[in-house]
PDB file of C-alpha atoms in Angstrom:
ATOM      1  CA  MET A  80     -20.597  -9.619   1.820  1.00 42.00           C
ATOM      2  CA  THR A  81     -21.463  -9.413  -2.026  1.00 40.00           C
ATOM      3  CA  ALA A  82     -24.558  -7.838  -3.070  1.00 41.00           C
ATOM      4  CA  HIS A  83     -27.476  -9.993  -3.532  1.00 41.00           C
ATOM      5  CA  PRO A  84     -28.779 -10.526  -7.125  1.00 40.00           C
ATOM      6  CA  THR A  85     -31.417  -8.110  -8.364  1.00 38.00           C
ATOM      7  CA  ASN A  86     -34.999  -9.295  -8.448  1.00 38.00           C
ATOM      8  CA  ARG A  87     -35.798  -8.580 -12.063  1.00 35.00           C
ATOM      9  CA  THR A  88     -39.465 -10.197 -12.033  1.00 35.00           C
ATOM     10  CA  GLY A  89     -40.976  -7.576  -9.938  1.00 37.00           C
ATOM     11  CA  PRO A  90     -42.240  -4.325 -11.156  1.00 36.00           C
ATOM     12  CA  THR A  91     -40.243  -2.226  -8.445  1.00 36.00           C
ATOM     13  CA  ASN A  92     -36.806  -3.990  -9.294  1.00 36.00           C
ATOM     14  CA  ARG A  93     -36.119  -4.320  -5.414  1.00 36.00           C
ATOM     15  CA  THR A  94     -33.126  -6.278  -3.838  1.00 34.00           C
ATOM     16  CA  SER A  95     -34.059  -9.201  -1.754  1.00 36.00           C
ATOM     17  CA  HIS A  96     -32.751  -9.170   2.007  1.00 38.00           C
ATOM     18  CA  PRO A  97     -31.030 -12.238   3.314  1.00 41.00           C
ATOM     19  CA  THR A  98     -34.289 -13.067   5.300  1.00 39.00           C
ATOM     20  CA  GLY A  99     -36.278 -12.980   2.010  1.00 40.00           C
ATOM     21  CA  ARG A 100     -37.919  -9.516   2.636  1.00 44.00           C
ATOM     22  CA  THR A 101     -37.512  -6.848  -0.051  1.00 47.00           C
ATOM     23  CA  GLY A 102     -36.186  -3.283   0.490  1.00 53.00           C
ATOM     24  CA  THR A 103     -32.849  -1.506   0.267  1.00 53.00           C
ATOM     25  CA  PRO A 104     -29.696  -3.494  -0.531  1.00 55.00           C
ATOM     26  CA  PRO A 105     -27.483  -4.408   2.490  1.00 60.00           C
ATOM     27  CA  ALA A 106     -24.699  -1.860   3.310  1.00 74.00           C
ATOM     28  CA  ARG A 107     -21.303  -2.400   2.053  1.00 86.00           C
ATOM     29  CA  PRO A 108     -18.606  -3.558   4.498  1.00 95.00           C
ATOM     30  CA  ALA A 109     -16.554  -1.019   6.411  1.00 96.00           C
ATOM     31  CA  LEU A 110     -13.081  -0.308   5.287  1.00 97.00           C
ATOM     32  CA  VAL A 111     -10.437  -0.830   7.866  1.00 98.00           C
ATOM     33  CA  LEU A 112      -7.134   0.431   6.980  1.00 98.00           C
ATOM     34  CA  VAL A 113      -4.266  -1.625   8.653  1.00 98.00           C
ATOM     35  CA  ALA A 114      -1.048   0.250   9.282  1.00 96.00           C
ATOM     36  CA  HIS A 115       2.040  -1.419  10.751  1.00 94.00           C
ATOM     37  CA  GLY A 116       2.460   1.132  13.527  1.00 91.00           C
ATOM     38  CA  SER A 117       5.617   3.108  14.417  1.00 93.00           C
ATOM     39  CA  ARG A 118       7.147   4.916  17.328  1.00 92.00           C
ATOM     40  CA  ASP A 119       7.692   7.955  15.056  1.00 93.00           C
ATOM     41  CA  PRO A 120       4.975  10.313  15.902  1.00 91.00           C
ATOM     42  CA  ARG A 121       4.903  11.503  12.256  1.00 94.00           C
ATOM     43  CA  ALA A 122       3.749   7.975  11.104  1.00 95.00           C
ATOM     44  CA  LEU A 123       0.430   8.269  12.795  1.00 95.00           C
ATOM     45  CA  GLY A 124      -0.306  11.930  11.585  1.00 96.00           C
ATOM     46  CA  THR A 125       0.606  10.690   8.089  1.00 96.00           C
ATOM     47  CA  VAL A 126      -1.840   7.684   8.007  1.00 97.00           C
ATOM     48  CA  ARG A 127      -4.652   9.693   9.546  1.00 97.00           C
ATOM     49  CA  ALA A 128      -4.091  12.265   6.622  1.00 97.00           C
ATOM     50  CA  LEU A 129      -4.522   9.355   4.092  1.00 98.00           C
ATOM     51  CA  LEU A 130      -7.660   8.119   5.891  1.00 97.00           C
ATOM     52  CA  ASP A 131      -9.011  11.702   5.387  1.00 97.00           C
ATOM     53  CA  ARG A 132      -8.245  11.378   1.676  1.00 98.00           C
ATOM     54  CA  VAL A 133     -10.169   8.071   1.372  1.00 98.00           C
ATOM     55  CA  ARG A 134     -13.015   9.686   3.317  1.00 98.00           C
ATOM     56  CA  ASP A 135     -13.136  12.603   0.812  1.00 98.00           C
ATOM     57  CA  LEU A 136     -13.093  10.168  -2.156  1.00 98.00           C
ATOM     58  CA  ARG A 137     -15.893   8.174  -0.715  1.00 97.00           C
ATOM     59  CA  PRO A 138     -17.725  10.159   1.948  1.00 97.00           C
ATOM     60  CA  ALA A 139     -20.581   7.494   2.473  1.00 96.00           C
ATOM     61  CA  LEU A 140     -18.261   4.859   3.169  1.00 97.00           C
ATOM     62  CA  PRO A 141     -17.295   4.023   6.831  1.00 97.00           C
ATOM     63  CA  VAL A 142     -13.485   4.162   7.156  1.00 98.00           C
ATOM     64  CA  HIS A 143     -11.530   3.016  10.155  1.00 98.00           C
ATOM     65  CA  LEU A 144      -8.002   2.561  11.350  1.00 98.00           C
ATOM     66  CA  GLY A 145      -6.271  -0.335  13.003  1.00 97.00           C
ATOM     67  CA  HIS A 146      -2.538  -0.892  13.656  1.00 97.00           C
ATOM     68  CA  VAL A 147      -0.755  -4.330  13.923  1.00 95.00           C
ATOM     69  CA  GLU A 148       1.491  -3.065  16.858  1.00 94.00           C
ATOM     70  CA  LEU A 149       2.916   0.107  18.259  1.00 92.00           C
ATOM     71  CA  ASN A 150       0.140   2.481  18.013  1.00 92.00           C
ATOM     72  CA  GLU A 151      -3.500   2.738  18.999  1.00 94.00           C
ATOM     73  CA  PRO A 152      -5.970   1.572  18.138  1.00 96.00           C
ATOM     74  CA  LEU A 153      -4.678  -1.887  17.552  1.00 97.00           C
ATOM     75  CA  LEU A 154      -6.422  -3.953  14.798  1.00 97.00           C
ATOM     76  CA  PRO A 155      -8.396  -6.375  17.404  1.00 97.00           C
ATOM     77  CA  ALA A 156      -9.847  -3.296  19.244  1.00 97.00           C
ATOM     78  CA  ALA A 157     -10.730  -1.502  16.057  1.00 97.00           C
ATOM     79  CA  LEU A 158     -12.575  -4.559  14.886  1.00 97.00           C
ATOM     80  CA  ALA A 159     -14.351  -5.064  18.227  1.00 96.00           C
ATOM     81  CA  ALA A 160     -15.603  -1.545  17.983  1.00 96.00           C
ATOM     82  CA  LEU A 161     -17.317  -1.919  14.705  1.00 95.00           C
ATOM     83  CA  GLY A 162     -20.469  -3.442  16.424  1.00 90.00           C
ATOM     84  CA  GLY A 163     -21.088  -6.364  14.032  1.00 87.00           C
ATOM     85  CA  THR A 164     -20.569  -4.537  10.887  1.00 91.00           C
ATOM     86  CA  ASP A 165     -18.771  -6.502   8.269  1.00 94.00           C
ATOM     87  CA  ALA A 166     -15.384  -5.330   7.274  1.00 96.00           C
ATOM     88  CA  VAL A 167     -12.761  -5.282   4.544  1.00 97.00           C
ATOM     89  CA  LEU A 168      -9.110  -4.996   6.022  1.00 97.00           C
ATOM     90  CA  VAL A 169      -6.784  -3.183   3.518  1.00 98.00           C
ATOM     91  CA  PRO A 170      -3.118  -3.644   4.609  1.00 98.00           C
ATOM     92  CA  LEU A 171      -1.181  -0.414   4.360  1.00 96.00           C
ATOM     93  CA  LEU A 172       1.699  -2.446   3.183  1.00 95.00           C
ATOM     94  CA  VAL A 173       3.361  -2.584  -0.148  1.00 95.00           C
ATOM     95  CA  GLY A 174       3.724  -6.298  -0.525  1.00 94.00           C
ATOM     96  CA  ARG A 175       3.110  -9.705   0.569  1.00 92.00           C
ATOM     97  CA  GLY A 176       4.938 -10.711   3.870  1.00 88.00           C
ATOM     98  CA  HIS A 177       4.471 -12.084   7.264  1.00 89.00           C
ATOM     99  CA  HIS A 178       2.059  -9.352   8.485  1.00 92.00           C
ATOM    100  CA  VAL A 179      -0.172  -9.656   5.143  1.00 93.00           C
ATOM    101  CA  LYS A 180       0.097 -13.485   5.067  1.00 92.00           C
ATOM    102  CA  ARG A 181      -0.057 -14.366   8.708  1.00 92.00           C
ATOM    103  CA  ASP A 182      -0.515 -11.603  11.543  1.00 95.00           C
ATOM    104  CA  ILE A 183      -3.487  -9.678   9.794  1.00 96.00           C
ATOM    105  CA  PRO A 184      -5.443 -12.916   8.663  1.00 95.00           C
ATOM    106  CA  GLU A 185      -5.085 -14.260  12.333  1.00 96.00           C
ATOM    107  CA  MET A 186      -6.516 -10.894  13.884  1.00 95.00           C
ATOM    108  CA  ALA A 187      -9.352 -10.982  11.363  1.00 94.00           C
ATOM    109  CA  ALA A 188     -10.342 -14.610  12.036  1.00 94.00           C
ATOM    110  CA  ALA A 189     -10.403 -13.976  15.645  1.00 94.00           C
ATOM    111  CA  ALA A 190     -12.587 -10.826  15.438  1.00 94.00           C
ATOM    112  CA  PRO A 191     -16.142 -10.711  16.542  1.00 93.00           C
ATOM    113  CA  VAL A 192     -17.121  -9.394  13.154  1.00 92.00           C
ATOM    114  CA  ARG A 193     -17.053 -10.903   9.581  1.00 93.00           C
ATOM    115  CA  ALA A 194     -13.881  -9.771   7.967  1.00 94.00           C
ATOM    116  CA  ARG A 195     -11.992 -10.100   4.733  1.00 95.00           C
ATOM    117  CA  VAL A 196      -8.450  -9.152   4.064  1.00 95.00           C
ATOM    118  CA  ALA A 197      -7.666  -7.254   0.743  1.00 96.00           C
ATOM    119  CA  ALA A 198      -4.526  -7.660  -1.081  1.00 96.00           C
ATOM    120  CA  PRO A 199      -1.531  -5.200  -0.174  1.00 97.00           C
ATOM    121  CA  LEU A 200      -0.977  -2.130  -1.865  1.00 97.00           C
ATOM    122  CA  GLY A 201       1.739  -3.412  -4.290  1.00 96.00           C
ATOM    123  CA  PRO A 202       2.612  -4.036  -6.832  1.00 97.00           C
ATOM    124  CA  HIS A 203       0.414  -1.702  -8.809  1.00 98.00           C
ATOM    125  CA  PRO A 204       0.548   1.085 -11.223  1.00 98.00           C
ATOM    126  CA  LEU A 205      -1.072   3.559  -8.660  1.00 98.00           C
ATOM    127  CA  LEU A 206       1.975   2.772  -6.068  1.00 98.00           C
ATOM    128  CA  VAL A 207       4.318   3.400  -8.953  1.00 98.00           C
ATOM    129  CA  GLU A 208       2.562   6.777  -9.878  1.00 98.00           C
ATOM    130  CA  THR A 209       3.303   7.743  -6.087  1.00 98.00           C
ATOM    131  CA  LEU A 210       6.729   6.786  -6.133  1.00 98.00           C
ATOM    132  CA  TYR A 211       7.428   8.793  -9.300  1.00 98.00           C
ATOM    133  CA  ALA A 212       5.540  11.830  -7.982  1.00 98.00           C
ATOM    134  CA  ARG A 213       7.647  11.769  -4.709  1.00 98.00           C
ATOM    135  CA  LEU A 214      10.816  11.565  -6.854  1.00 98.00           C
ATOM    136  CA  VAL A 215       9.792  14.376  -8.821  1.00 98.00           C
ATOM    137  CA  GLU A 216       9.054  16.432  -5.720  1.00 98.00           C
ATOM    138  CA  ALA A 217      12.577  15.555  -4.427  1.00 97.00           C
ATOM    139  CA  GLY A 218      14.299  16.873  -7.566  1.00 97.00           C
ATOM    140  CA  TRP A 219      14.331  14.145 -10.049  1.00 97.00           C
ATOM    141  CA  ARG A 220      14.241  15.051 -13.683  1.00 95.00           C
ATOM    142  CA  THR A 221      14.257  12.874 -16.838  1.00 94.00           C
ATOM    143  CA  PRO A 222      17.611  12.533 -18.205  1.00 95.00           C
ATOM    144  CA  ALA A 223      18.362  15.021 -20.879  1.00 93.00           C
ATOM    145  CA  ASP A 224      20.367  13.008 -23.333  1.00 96.00           C
ATOM    146  CA  GLU A 225      21.730   9.474 -23.675  1.00 96.00           C
ATOM    147  CA  ALA A 226      24.934  10.116 -21.616  1.00 96.00           C
ATOM    148  CA  GLU A 227      22.945  11.426 -18.802  1.00 96.00           C
ATOM    149  CA  ARG A 228      20.471   8.382 -19.001  1.00 96.00           C
ATOM    150  CA  ARG A 229      23.440   6.101 -18.784  1.00 97.00           C
ATOM    151  CA  ALA A 230      24.717   7.790 -15.765  1.00 97.00           C
ATOM    152  CA  SER A 231      21.298   7.637 -13.982  1.00 98.00           C
ATOM    153  CA  ALA A 232      19.769   4.981 -11.761  1.00 98.00           C
ATOM    154  CA  VAL A 233      17.348   4.780  -8.877  1.00 98.00           C
ATOM    155  CA  VAL A 234      17.538   2.698  -5.619  1.00 98.00           C
ATOM    156  CA  LEU A 235      13.969   1.438  -4.534  1.00 98.00           C
ATOM    157  CA  ALA A 236      14.205   1.275  -0.603  1.00 98.00           C
ATOM    158  CA  ALA A 237      11.841  -1.230   1.028  1.00 97.00           C
ATOM    159  CA  ALA A 238      11.628  -2.567   4.528  1.00 95.00           C
ATOM    160  CA  GLY A 239      12.569  -6.027   3.673  1.00 93.00           C
ATOM    161  CA  SER A 240      11.314  -9.499   4.642  1.00 93.00           C
ATOM    162  CA  ARG A 241      12.533 -13.120   4.545  1.00 91.00           C
ATOM    163  CA  ASP A 242       9.303 -14.044   2.691  1.00 94.00           C
ATOM    164  CA  PRO A 243      10.172 -14.577  -1.067  1.00 95.00           C
ATOM    165  CA  ASP A 244       6.797 -13.365  -2.049  1.00 95.00           C
ATOM    166  CA  SER A 245       7.689  -9.973  -0.440  1.00 95.00           C
ATOM    167  CA  ALA A 246      10.948  -9.786  -2.463  1.00 95.00           C
ATOM    168  CA  ALA A 247       9.153 -10.706  -5.589  1.00 96.00           C
ATOM    169  CA  ASP A 248       6.522  -7.828  -5.095  1.00 97.00           C
ATOM    170  CA  THR A 249       9.440  -5.438  -4.458  1.00 97.00           C
ATOM    171  CA  ARG A 250      11.147  -6.429  -7.789  1.00 97.00           C
ATOM    172  CA  ARG A 251       7.854  -6.209  -9.655  1.00 98.00           C
ATOM    173  CA  THR A 252       7.436  -2.623  -8.213  1.00 98.00           C
ATOM    174  CA  ALA A 253      11.060  -1.774  -9.244  1.00 98.00           C
ATOM    175  CA  ARG A 254      10.571  -3.132 -12.846  1.00 98.00           C
ATOM    176  CA  LEU A 255       7.377  -0.833 -13.152  1.00 98.00           C
ATOM    177  CA  LEU A 256       9.123   2.211 -11.808  1.00 98.00           C
ATOM    178  CA  ALA A 257      12.020   1.490 -14.255  1.00 98.00           C
ATOM    179  CA  GLU A 258       9.690   1.381 -17.238  1.00 97.00           C
ATOM    180  CA  ARG A 259       8.293   4.718 -15.927  1.00 97.00           C
ATOM    181  CA  LEU A 260      11.532   6.559 -15.410  1.00 97.00           C
ATOM    182  CA  GLY A 261      13.596   4.811 -18.382  1.00 96.00           C
ATOM    183  CA  VAL A 262      16.416   4.213 -16.064  1.00 98.00           C
ATOM    184  CA  PRO A 263      17.503   1.132 -14.008  1.00 98.00           C
ATOM    185  CA  VAL A 264      15.708   0.545 -10.701  1.00 98.00           C
ATOM    186  CA  THR A 265      17.392  -1.506  -8.174  1.00 98.00           C
ATOM    187  CA  PRO A 266      15.614  -3.014  -5.164  1.00 98.00           C
ATOM    188  CA  ALA A 267      17.403  -2.527  -1.721  1.00 98.00           C
ATOM    189  CA  TYR A 268      16.356  -3.081   2.007  1.00 97.00           C
ATOM    190  CA  ALA A 269      16.292  -1.868   5.110  1.00 95.00           C
ATOM    191  CA  SER A 270      16.475  -5.315   6.960  1.00 94.00           C
ATOM    192  CA  ALA A 271      16.104  -9.186   6.462  1.00 90.00           C
ATOM    193  CA  ALA A 272      16.926  -9.071   2.687  1.00 93.00           C
ATOM    194  CA  ALA A 273      19.969  -7.888   0.712  1.00 94.00           C
ATOM    195  CA  PRO A 274      21.211  -5.799  -0.722  1.00 97.00           C
ATOM    196  CA  THR A 275      21.064  -2.580   1.647  1.00 97.00           C
ATOM    197  CA  VAL A 276      20.725   0.567   0.070  1.00 97.00           C
ATOM    198  CA  ARG A 277      24.206   1.632   0.784  1.00 96.00           C
ATOM    199  CA  ALA A 278      25.339  -1.621  -1.081  1.00 97.00           C
ATOM    200  CA  ALA A 279      23.197  -0.835  -4.073  1.00 97.00           C
ATOM    201  CA  VAL A 280      24.340   2.458  -4.332  1.00 97.00           C
ATOM    202  CA  ARG A 281      27.915   1.333  -4.217  1.00 97.00           C
ATOM    203  CA  ALA A 282      27.158  -1.336  -6.966  1.00 97.00           C
ATOM    204  CA  LEU A 283      25.579   1.223  -9.430  1.00 97.00           C
ATOM    205  CA  ALA A 284      28.293   3.558  -9.006  1.00 96.00           C
ATOM    206  CA  ALA A 285      30.938   0.798  -9.776  1.00 97.00           C
ATOM    207  CA  ARG A 286      29.000   0.467 -13.102  1.00 96.00           C
ATOM    208  CA  GLY A 287      29.129   4.183 -13.883  1.00 96.00           C
ATOM    209  CA  ARG A 288      25.822   5.228 -12.386  1.00 96.00           C
ATOM    210  CA  HIS A 289      26.562   8.265 -10.748  1.00 94.00           C
ATOM    211  CA  ARG A 290      23.454  10.129 -10.869  1.00 96.00           C
ATOM    212  CA  ILE A 291      21.616   8.066  -8.337  1.00 97.00           C
ATOM    213  CA  ALA A 292      18.174   8.853  -6.364  1.00 97.00           C
ATOM    214  CA  VAL A 293      16.589   6.837  -3.745  1.00 98.00           C
ATOM    215  CA  ALA A 294      12.873   6.150  -3.992  1.00 98.00           C
ATOM    216  CA  SER A 295      11.221   5.489  -0.472  1.00 97.00           C
ATOM    217  CA  CYS A 296       8.762   2.594  -0.743  1.00 97.00           C
ATOM    218  CA  PHE A 297       7.501   3.253   2.836  1.00 97.00           C
ATOM    219  CA  THR A 298       3.985   4.223   3.555  1.00 95.00           C
ATOM    220  CA  ALA A 299       5.130   6.746   6.229  1.00 96.00           C
ATOM    221  CA  PRO A 300       8.058   8.194   8.015  1.00 95.00           C
ATOM    222  CA  GLY A 301       9.767   5.909  10.527  1.00 94.00           C
ATOM    223  CA  ARG A 302      13.022   4.304  11.476  1.00 94.00           C
ATOM    224  CA  PHE A 303      13.514   2.250   8.261  1.00 94.00           C
ATOM    225  CA  ALA A 304      12.617   5.026   6.064  1.00 95.00           C
ATOM    226  CA  ALA A 305      15.064   7.359   7.992  1.00 95.00           C
ATOM    227  CA  GLU A 306      17.847   4.918   7.749  1.00 94.00           C
ATOM    228  CA  CYS A 307      17.465   4.357   4.016  1.00 95.00           C
ATOM    229  CA  ALA A 308      17.448   8.259   3.412  1.00 95.00           C
ATOM    230  CA  ARG A 309      20.812   8.563   5.297  1.00 94.00           C
ATOM    231  CA  ALA A 310      22.348   6.085   2.916  1.00 93.00           C
ATOM    232  CA  ALA A 311      21.300   8.208  -0.305  1.00 92.00           C
ATOM    233  CA  PRO A 312      24.166   9.762  -2.053  1.00 89.00           C
ATOM    234  CA  ARG A 313      22.269  13.096  -2.723  1.00 87.00           C
ATOM    235  CA  LEU A 314      18.482  12.936  -3.797  1.00 95.00           C
ATOM    236  CA  VAL A 315      15.997  10.955  -1.901  1.00 97.00           C
ATOM    237  CA  ALA A 316      12.263  10.977  -2.001  1.00 98.00           C
ATOM    238  CA  LYS A 317       9.864  11.205   0.834  1.00 97.00           C
ATOM    239  CA  PRO A 318       7.884   8.101   1.892  1.00 97.00           C
ATOM    240  CA  LEU A 319       4.495   7.439   0.031  1.00 98.00           C
ATOM    241  CA  GLY A 320       2.375   9.372   2.605  1.00 97.00           C
ATOM    242  CA  ALA A 321      -1.102  10.790   1.859  1.00 98.00           C
ATOM    243  CA  HIS A 322      -0.608  11.152  -1.928  1.00 98.00           C
ATOM    244  CA  PRO A 323      -3.878  11.183  -3.745  1.00 98.00           C
ATOM    245  CA  ALA A 324      -3.004   8.068  -5.767  1.00 98.00           C
ATOM    246  CA  MET A 325      -2.454   6.262  -2.580  1.00 98.00           C
ATOM    247  CA  ALA A 326      -6.152   7.008  -1.545  1.00 98.00           C
ATOM    248  CA  ARG A 327      -7.439   5.698  -4.963  1.00 98.00           C
ATOM    249  CA  LEU A 328      -5.208   2.526  -4.539  1.00 98.00           C
ATOM    250  CA  ILE A 329      -6.662   1.889  -1.038  1.00 98.00           C
ATOM    251  CA  LEU A 330     -10.299   2.126  -2.403  1.00 98.00           C
ATOM    252  CA  HIS A 331      -9.211  -0.043  -5.497  1.00 98.00           C
ATOM    253  CA  ARG A 332      -8.123  -2.818  -3.054  1.00 97.00           C
ATOM    254  CA  TYR A 333     -11.324  -2.422  -0.982  1.00 97.00           C
ATOM    255  CA  ASP A 334     -13.354  -2.778  -4.274  1.00 96.00           C
ATOM    256  CA  GLN A 335     -11.665  -5.659  -5.428  1.00 95.00           C
ATOM    257  CA  ALA A 336     -12.160  -7.328  -1.997  1.00 95.00           C
ATOM    258  CA  CYS A 337     -15.806  -6.723  -2.150  1.00 93.00           C
ATOM    259  CA  GLU A 338     -16.104  -8.472  -5.420  1.00 88.00           C
ATOM    260  CA  ALA A 339     -16.421 -12.399  -5.553  1.00 46.00           C
ATOM    261  CA  GLY A 340     -13.102 -14.009  -5.226  1.00 41.00           C
ATOM    262  CA  GLY A 341     -11.481 -10.713  -4.607  1.00 41.00           C
ATOM    263  CA  ALA A 342     -10.300 -11.377  -1.014  1.00 37.00           C
ATOM    264  CA  ARG A 343     -10.076 -14.285   1.488  1.00 39.00           C
ATOM    265  CA  ASP A 344     -12.974 -14.506   3.883  1.00 41.00           C
ATOM    266  CA  ALA A 345     -11.483 -14.639   7.361  1.00 39.00           C
ATOM    267  CA  ALA A 346     -14.806 -15.442   9.078  1.00 35.00           C
TER     268      ALA A 346
END
């Protein structure tokens, strides 16, 4: 799916087709954003708004949506509807886990099109930019002095996974966010991993960190995001949602996957 080398020997500097004919370069693959899916009706609306932002940034690029479960269209149906067009699948997930490493590649391999799977959205500075913006929207402010800084901390709430790579990605995102905020950031999880958000809040409070905010490392509203929000002592950020930095991050992962070695070929 990479572009063919430019023919620099001819006077018109045209690009060769795979058939040997000359003419316009082959079209870039479609972008298929792969969301997890949720029973919360707000999740689908949020993902569609994010797709609209991606389309606004790159109007000529075909952008489609597929879900791992719970919502239509499911990813196999979305890929089957492409009509033979190559695709790059960008997981709307913030770290490596079972869906990114097994489920999505298996669906891509079984599809009737040539599909590649891009890296998940995190860890990445654009993800941290979104987390920071959501915290500020929720009321977070930079500590005014050293005493306030020593009393402040953030809990980074994520879905959780038994896969150690997923936990490593969340810890890396927490470190990047801590560098941005200048206060400690503790990863916590809604399921399958420890600590929980509630336990992380208690541990921070026991160390004198009473000015605690919860950053929501969820792409859209849903059960896990709501459970983590209820465990927040006072200030809790909204999920990542359709923030402009998220749209830029999706296109960055797409572009990486279009480059040689930037993604696994599932065909």
